[in-house]
Coordinates of C-alpha atoms in Angstrom, one line a residue:
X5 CA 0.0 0.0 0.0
X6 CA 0.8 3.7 -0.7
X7 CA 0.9 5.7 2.1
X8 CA 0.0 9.0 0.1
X9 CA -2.5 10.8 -2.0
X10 CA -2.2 8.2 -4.8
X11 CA -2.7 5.3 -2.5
X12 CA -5.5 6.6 -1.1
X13 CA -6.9 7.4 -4.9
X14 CA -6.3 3.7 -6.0
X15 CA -8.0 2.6 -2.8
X16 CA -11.5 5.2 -3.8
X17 CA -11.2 3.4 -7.1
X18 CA -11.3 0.1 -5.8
X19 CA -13.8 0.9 -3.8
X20 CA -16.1 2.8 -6.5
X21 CA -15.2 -0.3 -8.7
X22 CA -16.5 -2.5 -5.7
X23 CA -20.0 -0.9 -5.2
X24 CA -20.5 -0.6 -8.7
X25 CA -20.0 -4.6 -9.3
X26 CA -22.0 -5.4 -6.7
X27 CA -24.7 -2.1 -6.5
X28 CA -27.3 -4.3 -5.3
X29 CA -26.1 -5.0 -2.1
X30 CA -26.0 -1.5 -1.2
X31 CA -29.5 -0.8 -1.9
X32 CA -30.9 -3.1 0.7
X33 CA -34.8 -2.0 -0.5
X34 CA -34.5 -3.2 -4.3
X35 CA -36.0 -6.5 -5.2
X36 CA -32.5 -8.3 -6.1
X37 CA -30.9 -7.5 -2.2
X38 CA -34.4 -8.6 -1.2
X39 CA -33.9 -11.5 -2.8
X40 CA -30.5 -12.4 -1.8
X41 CA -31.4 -11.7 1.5
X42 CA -34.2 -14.1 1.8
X43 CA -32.5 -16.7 0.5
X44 CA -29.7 -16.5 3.6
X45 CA -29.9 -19.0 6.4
X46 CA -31.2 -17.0 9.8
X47 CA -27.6 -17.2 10.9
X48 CA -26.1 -15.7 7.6
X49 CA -28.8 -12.7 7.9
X50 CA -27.7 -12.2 11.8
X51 CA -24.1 -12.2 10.1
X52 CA -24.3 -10.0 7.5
X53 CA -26.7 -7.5 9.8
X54 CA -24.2 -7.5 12.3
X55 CA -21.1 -6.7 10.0
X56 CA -22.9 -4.4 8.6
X57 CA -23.8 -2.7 11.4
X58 CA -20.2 -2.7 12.8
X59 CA -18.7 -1.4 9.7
X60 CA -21.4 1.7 9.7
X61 CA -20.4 2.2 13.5
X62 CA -16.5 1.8 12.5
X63 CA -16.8 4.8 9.9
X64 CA -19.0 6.7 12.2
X65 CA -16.4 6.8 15.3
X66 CA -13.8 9.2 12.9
X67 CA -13.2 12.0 14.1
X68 CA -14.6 14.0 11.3
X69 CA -17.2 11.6 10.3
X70 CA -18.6 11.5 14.1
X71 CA -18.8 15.5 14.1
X72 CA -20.6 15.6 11.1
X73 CA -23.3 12.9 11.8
X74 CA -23.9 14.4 15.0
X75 CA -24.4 17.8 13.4
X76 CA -26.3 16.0 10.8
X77 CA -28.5 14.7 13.6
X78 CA -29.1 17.7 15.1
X79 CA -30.7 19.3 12.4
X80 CA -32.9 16.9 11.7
X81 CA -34.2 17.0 15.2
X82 CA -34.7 20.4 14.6
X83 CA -36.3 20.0 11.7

């Protein structure tokens, strides 16, 4: 791995080139993650809801992340 600005550029690209392989798993209301979903043992959903759920909390706890979700909160209180 890169440790600078490029590095970090290839890894956004792999990612981007991740999601857009596989779009359907990040749209958990269309019909095809429905789908996949369903047909996952109870243990594989409990799984893949608990990864998923860690790796959102992960990204949450940076520094800047965390500020601006909690700002992001509080305006929609607000609102």
């Amino acid at each position: 791995m890169n440790p600078n600005k490029n590095g970090v550029a290839d890894a956004l690209k792999e990612i981007v080139s991740e999601y857009n392989n596989s779009i359907f798993m990040y749209d958990t209301k269309s019909v095809d993650f429905i789908s996949f979903f369903n047909r996952l043992s109870e243990e594989e959903r409990n799984e893949l809801s608990n990864k998923s759920y860690i790796g959102a909390k992960g990204m949450i706890n940076k520094p800047f992340l965390k500020k601006n979700y909690i700002l992001h909160k509080k305006n929609k209180m607000v609102v």
